[in-house]
Each structure stands twice: as C-alpha cells, then as structure tokens.
Coordinates of C-alpha atoms in Angstrom, one line a residue:
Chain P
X261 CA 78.2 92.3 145.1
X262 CA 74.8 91.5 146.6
X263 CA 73.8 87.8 145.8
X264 CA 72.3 84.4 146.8
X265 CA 74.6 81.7 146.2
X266 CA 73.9 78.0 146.3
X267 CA 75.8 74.9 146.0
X268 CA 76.7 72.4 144.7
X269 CA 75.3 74.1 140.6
X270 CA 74.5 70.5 139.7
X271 CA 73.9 67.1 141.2
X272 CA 73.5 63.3 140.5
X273 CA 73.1 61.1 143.1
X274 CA 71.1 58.1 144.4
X275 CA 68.2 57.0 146.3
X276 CA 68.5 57.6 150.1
X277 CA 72.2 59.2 150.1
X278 CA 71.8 61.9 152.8
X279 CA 72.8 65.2 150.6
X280 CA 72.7 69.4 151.8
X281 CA 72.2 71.7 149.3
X282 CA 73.9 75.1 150.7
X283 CA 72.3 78.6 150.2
X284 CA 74.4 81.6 151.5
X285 CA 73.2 85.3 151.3
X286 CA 75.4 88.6 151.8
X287 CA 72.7 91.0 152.0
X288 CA 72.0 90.6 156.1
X289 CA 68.4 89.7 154.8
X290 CA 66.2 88.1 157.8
X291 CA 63.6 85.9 155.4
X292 CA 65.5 83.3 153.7
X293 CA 63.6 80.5 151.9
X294 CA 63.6 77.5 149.9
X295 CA 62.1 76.5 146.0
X296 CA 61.4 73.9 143.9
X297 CA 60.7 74.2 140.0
X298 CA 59.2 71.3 138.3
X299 CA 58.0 71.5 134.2
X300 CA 54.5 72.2 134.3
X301 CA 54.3 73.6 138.1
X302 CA 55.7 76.4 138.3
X303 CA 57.6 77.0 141.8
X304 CA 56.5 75.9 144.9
X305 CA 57.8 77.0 148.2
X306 CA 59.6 74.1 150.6
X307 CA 60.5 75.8 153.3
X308 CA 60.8 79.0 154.8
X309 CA 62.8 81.5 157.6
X310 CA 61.7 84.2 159.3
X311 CA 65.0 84.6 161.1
X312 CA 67.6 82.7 162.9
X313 CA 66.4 79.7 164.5
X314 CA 62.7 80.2 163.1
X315 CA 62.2 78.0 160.3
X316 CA 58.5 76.9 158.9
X317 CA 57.1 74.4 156.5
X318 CA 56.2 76.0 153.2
X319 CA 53.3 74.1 150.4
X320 CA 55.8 71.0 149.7
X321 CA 57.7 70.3 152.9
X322 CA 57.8 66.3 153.3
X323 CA 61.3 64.9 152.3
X324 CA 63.3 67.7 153.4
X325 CA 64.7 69.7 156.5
X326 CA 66.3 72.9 156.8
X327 CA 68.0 75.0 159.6
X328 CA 68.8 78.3 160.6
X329 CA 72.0 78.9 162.7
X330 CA 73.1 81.6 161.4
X331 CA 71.6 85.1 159.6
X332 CA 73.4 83.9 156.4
X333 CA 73.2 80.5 155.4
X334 CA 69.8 78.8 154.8
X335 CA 70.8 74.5 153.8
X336 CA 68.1 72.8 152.5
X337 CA 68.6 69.0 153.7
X338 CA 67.7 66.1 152.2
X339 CA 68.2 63.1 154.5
X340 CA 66.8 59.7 152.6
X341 CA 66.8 61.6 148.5
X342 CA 64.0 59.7 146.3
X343 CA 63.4 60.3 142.5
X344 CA 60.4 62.1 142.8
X345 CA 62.8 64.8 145.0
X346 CA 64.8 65.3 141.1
X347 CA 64.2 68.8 140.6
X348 CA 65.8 72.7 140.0
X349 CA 65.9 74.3 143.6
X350 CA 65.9 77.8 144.5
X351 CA 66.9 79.4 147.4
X352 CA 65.8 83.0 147.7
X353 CA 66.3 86.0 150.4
X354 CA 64.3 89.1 151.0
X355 CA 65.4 91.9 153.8
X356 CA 62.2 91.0 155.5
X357 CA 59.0 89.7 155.7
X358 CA 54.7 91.0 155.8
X359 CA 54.6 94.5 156.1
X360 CA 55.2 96.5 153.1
X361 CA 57.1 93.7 151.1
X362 CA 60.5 93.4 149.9
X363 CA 61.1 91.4 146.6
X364 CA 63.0 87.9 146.8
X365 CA 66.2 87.4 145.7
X366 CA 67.2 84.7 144.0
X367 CA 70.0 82.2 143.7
X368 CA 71.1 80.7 140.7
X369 CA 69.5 76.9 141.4
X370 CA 70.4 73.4 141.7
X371 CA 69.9 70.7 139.6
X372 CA 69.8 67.7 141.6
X373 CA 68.9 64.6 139.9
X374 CA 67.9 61.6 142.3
X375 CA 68.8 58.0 140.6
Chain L
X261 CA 44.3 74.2 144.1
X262 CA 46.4 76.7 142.3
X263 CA 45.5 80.1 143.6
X264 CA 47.9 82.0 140.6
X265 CA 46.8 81.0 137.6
X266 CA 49.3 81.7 133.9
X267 CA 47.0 79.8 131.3
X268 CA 49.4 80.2 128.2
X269 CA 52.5 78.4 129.1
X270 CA 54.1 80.1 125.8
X271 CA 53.4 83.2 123.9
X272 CA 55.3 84.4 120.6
X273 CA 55.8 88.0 120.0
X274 CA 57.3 89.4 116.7
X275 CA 60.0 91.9 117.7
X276 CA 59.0 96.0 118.2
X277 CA 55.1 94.8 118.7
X278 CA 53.6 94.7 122.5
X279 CA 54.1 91.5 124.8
X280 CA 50.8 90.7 126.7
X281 CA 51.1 88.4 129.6
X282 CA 48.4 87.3 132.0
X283 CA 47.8 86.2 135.0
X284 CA 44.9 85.3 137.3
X285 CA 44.3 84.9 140.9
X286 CA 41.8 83.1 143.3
X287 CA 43.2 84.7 146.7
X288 CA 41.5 88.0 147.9
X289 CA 43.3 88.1 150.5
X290 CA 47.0 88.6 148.1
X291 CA 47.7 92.4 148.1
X292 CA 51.0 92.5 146.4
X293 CA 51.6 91.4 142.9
X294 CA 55.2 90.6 141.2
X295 CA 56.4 89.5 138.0
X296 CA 59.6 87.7 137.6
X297 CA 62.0 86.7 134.6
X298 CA 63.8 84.0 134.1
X299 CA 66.8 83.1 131.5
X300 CA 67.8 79.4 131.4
X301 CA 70.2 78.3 134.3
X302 CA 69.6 81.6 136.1
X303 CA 67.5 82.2 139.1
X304 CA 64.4 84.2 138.5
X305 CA 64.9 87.8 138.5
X306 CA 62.6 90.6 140.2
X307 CA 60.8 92.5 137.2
X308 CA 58.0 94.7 138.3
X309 CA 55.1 94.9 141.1
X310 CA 52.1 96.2 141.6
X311 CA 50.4 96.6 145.1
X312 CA 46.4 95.8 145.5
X313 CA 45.9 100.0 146.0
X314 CA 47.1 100.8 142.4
X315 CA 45.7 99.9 138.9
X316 CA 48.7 100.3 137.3
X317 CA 52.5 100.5 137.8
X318 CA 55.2 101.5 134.8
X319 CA 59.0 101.0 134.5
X320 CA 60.3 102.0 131.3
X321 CA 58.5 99.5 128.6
X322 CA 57.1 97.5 131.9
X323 CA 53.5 98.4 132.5
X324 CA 51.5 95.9 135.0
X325 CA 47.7 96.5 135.1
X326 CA 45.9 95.2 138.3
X327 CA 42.0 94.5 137.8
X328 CA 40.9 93.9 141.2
X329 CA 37.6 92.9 140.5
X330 CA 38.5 90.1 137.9
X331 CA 41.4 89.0 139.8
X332 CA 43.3 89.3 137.1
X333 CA 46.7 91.2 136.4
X334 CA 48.6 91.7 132.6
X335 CA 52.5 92.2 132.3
X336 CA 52.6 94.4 128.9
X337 CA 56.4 95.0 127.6
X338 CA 56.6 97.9 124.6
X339 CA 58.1 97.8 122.5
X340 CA 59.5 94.2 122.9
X341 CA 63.1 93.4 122.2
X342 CA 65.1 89.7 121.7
X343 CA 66.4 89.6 124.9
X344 CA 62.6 89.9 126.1
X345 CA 62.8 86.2 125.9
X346 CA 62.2 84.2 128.8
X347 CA 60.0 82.2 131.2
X348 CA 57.7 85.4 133.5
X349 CA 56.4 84.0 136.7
X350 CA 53.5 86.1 138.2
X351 CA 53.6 86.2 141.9
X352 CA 51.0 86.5 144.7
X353 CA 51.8 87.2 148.4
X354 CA 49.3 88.5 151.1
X355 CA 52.3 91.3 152.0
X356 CA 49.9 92.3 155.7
X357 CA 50.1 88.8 156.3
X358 CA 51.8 86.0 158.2
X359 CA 55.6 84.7 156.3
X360 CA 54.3 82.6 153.9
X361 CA 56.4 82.9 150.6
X362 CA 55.5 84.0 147.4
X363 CA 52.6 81.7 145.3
X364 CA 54.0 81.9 141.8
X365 CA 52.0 80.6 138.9
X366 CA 53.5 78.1 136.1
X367 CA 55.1 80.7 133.9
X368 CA 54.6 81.9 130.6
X369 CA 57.5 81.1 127.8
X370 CA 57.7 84.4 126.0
X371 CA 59.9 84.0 122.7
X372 CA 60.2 87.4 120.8
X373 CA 60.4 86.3 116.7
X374 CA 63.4 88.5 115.1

C-alpha cells in the first residue's frame, strides 16, 4: 500500500530533550517535506526536499533540522524542543516537484507536546 | 502576510443541500489550486484541483470554480452527505515555479446537520 508513515503517533516530552520525529515514504517520491498545524493557522511548511541531499528551509524553519540520506526517509529534528515547538506535524511526499504538479501525500501526524 | 485566505473557519450544511466553501488568494503568481480534507487524527487528504487555465474542474459531487480575476476559488459538494464532515484546506502553489511547498489557508470546519 502506498503511504507516508511517521513516528512516534504521539509525544510528550520536555524543554531541550533532543527528539527526531521519523517520516518514511514507499512511493519512490523525490519531494519530501515537512508541516506544522497549529489552531487558527492552518499549516505551515518547515522544511522541505527536493531530493537526496537537497533539503531547503520552508516559511517556519528556526528550531528544527532535517536531512536527506536517503530517497525514503525525510526526519524532522528537533535538537533543543521549546513549548512554543507543541504542535501536530505533517510530513508529506509528492513524485516531484514545479512542472505540472503532483499532489502531496500525506502522513498521519504527530502530536508532540513540549513541557 | 497570509497569501491563502479561508475567512469562515466553520460552515454548517443541512444534509442533501449544497456545501459552499471559499477561498481567496493574494499570489498572482500561484497557478495550481487544491483542496484538501481532513478527518480528526488523519493527515489531510487530496480532494480536488484546479489549474490557473481552467474555470472549473468536477469530480462526481466536487466542483471547484477558479475566478481568476477575483483571486478567489469555491469548493461546492452536491448533494452533501455526513461523512462530508471535516476541516478543507485550500491550497496554493506556483506549480512553474521553484520547490516551495504548498501555502494552505486556515481551513474551513464543514459539519453536515443530519
């Protein structure tokens, strides 16, 4: 079955505990990218990749890292977690990227609450 | 700055009558439109698109209307149904140009009334 899968579903942890969120895609999509949903803001891109090893900042970067080894996997890192980072992320995939576009997929989010 | 623009966070719908859902943009240069759907504690789904060269696109009882002029785009769903209900995101992307993502708006909490 053709899917984004992230984990951990659900998180709790505290202020500056160094945490990776995993996102993992099966559908040999190049553009992988990162999400965050917050009540009254809709979702707000993070991060993004174009392909392996070429990652870019997205609208709401600062407090997070990424990398791209390989075509699949896409971890969003958080390396010092504050409160304001408590949020439902999203990782999506889409085969490619400009050009005639190919919808997102997404994965099924993370709740990660930051105490 | 929000360039995608859903001003009703929450519309109810009586079941069988029409779903109108808007959306408006500030971007000329987006060319490719998309609605997404969204249950609770599920990722958003892909619903229906529209690109900047069309007016209108149909799926079944999806229609999207694009109104280039107004910047403005309208999700209709007919006849809609209970499991209508959910958050729809609109989306913007500029599809010609560099990688950015999509620029989604707040969503719109549609809740079809049995």
């Amino acid at each position: 079955e053709a899917q984004v899968t992230q984990n951990p579903r659900y998180l709790i942890t505290v202020t500056g505990k160094k945490l990776t969120v995993t996102c993992s895609q099966n559908m040999n999509h190049e553009y992988m990218s990162w999400y965050r949903q917050d009540p009254g803001l809709g979702l707000r891109q993070i991060y993004y990749s174009m392909n392996v090893e070429v990652t870019d900042k997205g609208d709401v970067p600062e407090g997070y890292k990424v990398s791209r080894k390989e075509k699949r996997n896409f971890p969003l890192i958080l390396e010092s977690p504050s409160p304001n980072q408590t949020s439902l992320y999203f990782c999506a995939s889409s085969l490619t990227y400009g050009g005639t576009y190919n919808e997102q997929f997404f994965g099924p989010g993370t709740r990660l609450t930051v105490l | 700055d929000q360039q995608v623009k859903q001003n009703s966070p929450s519309l109810s719908v009586q079941e069988g009558r029409i779903s109108i859902l808007n959306c408006d943009y500030t971007n000329s240069m987006f060319d490719y439109f998309l609605w997404y759907k969204k249950y609770p504690a599920e990722g958003p789904t892909f619903l229906i698109s529209i690109s900047s060269i069309k007016d209108k696109n149909e799926d079944g009882r999806f229609t999207v209307f694009l109104n280039k002029s107004a910047k403005h785009l309208s999700l209709h769903i007919v006849p809609s149904q209970p499991g209508d209900s959910a958050v729809y995101f609109c989306a913007a992307i500029r599809s010609g140009g560099g990688a950015d993502g999509l620029t989604f708006g707040k969503g719109t909490h549609l809740i079809i009334q049995p």
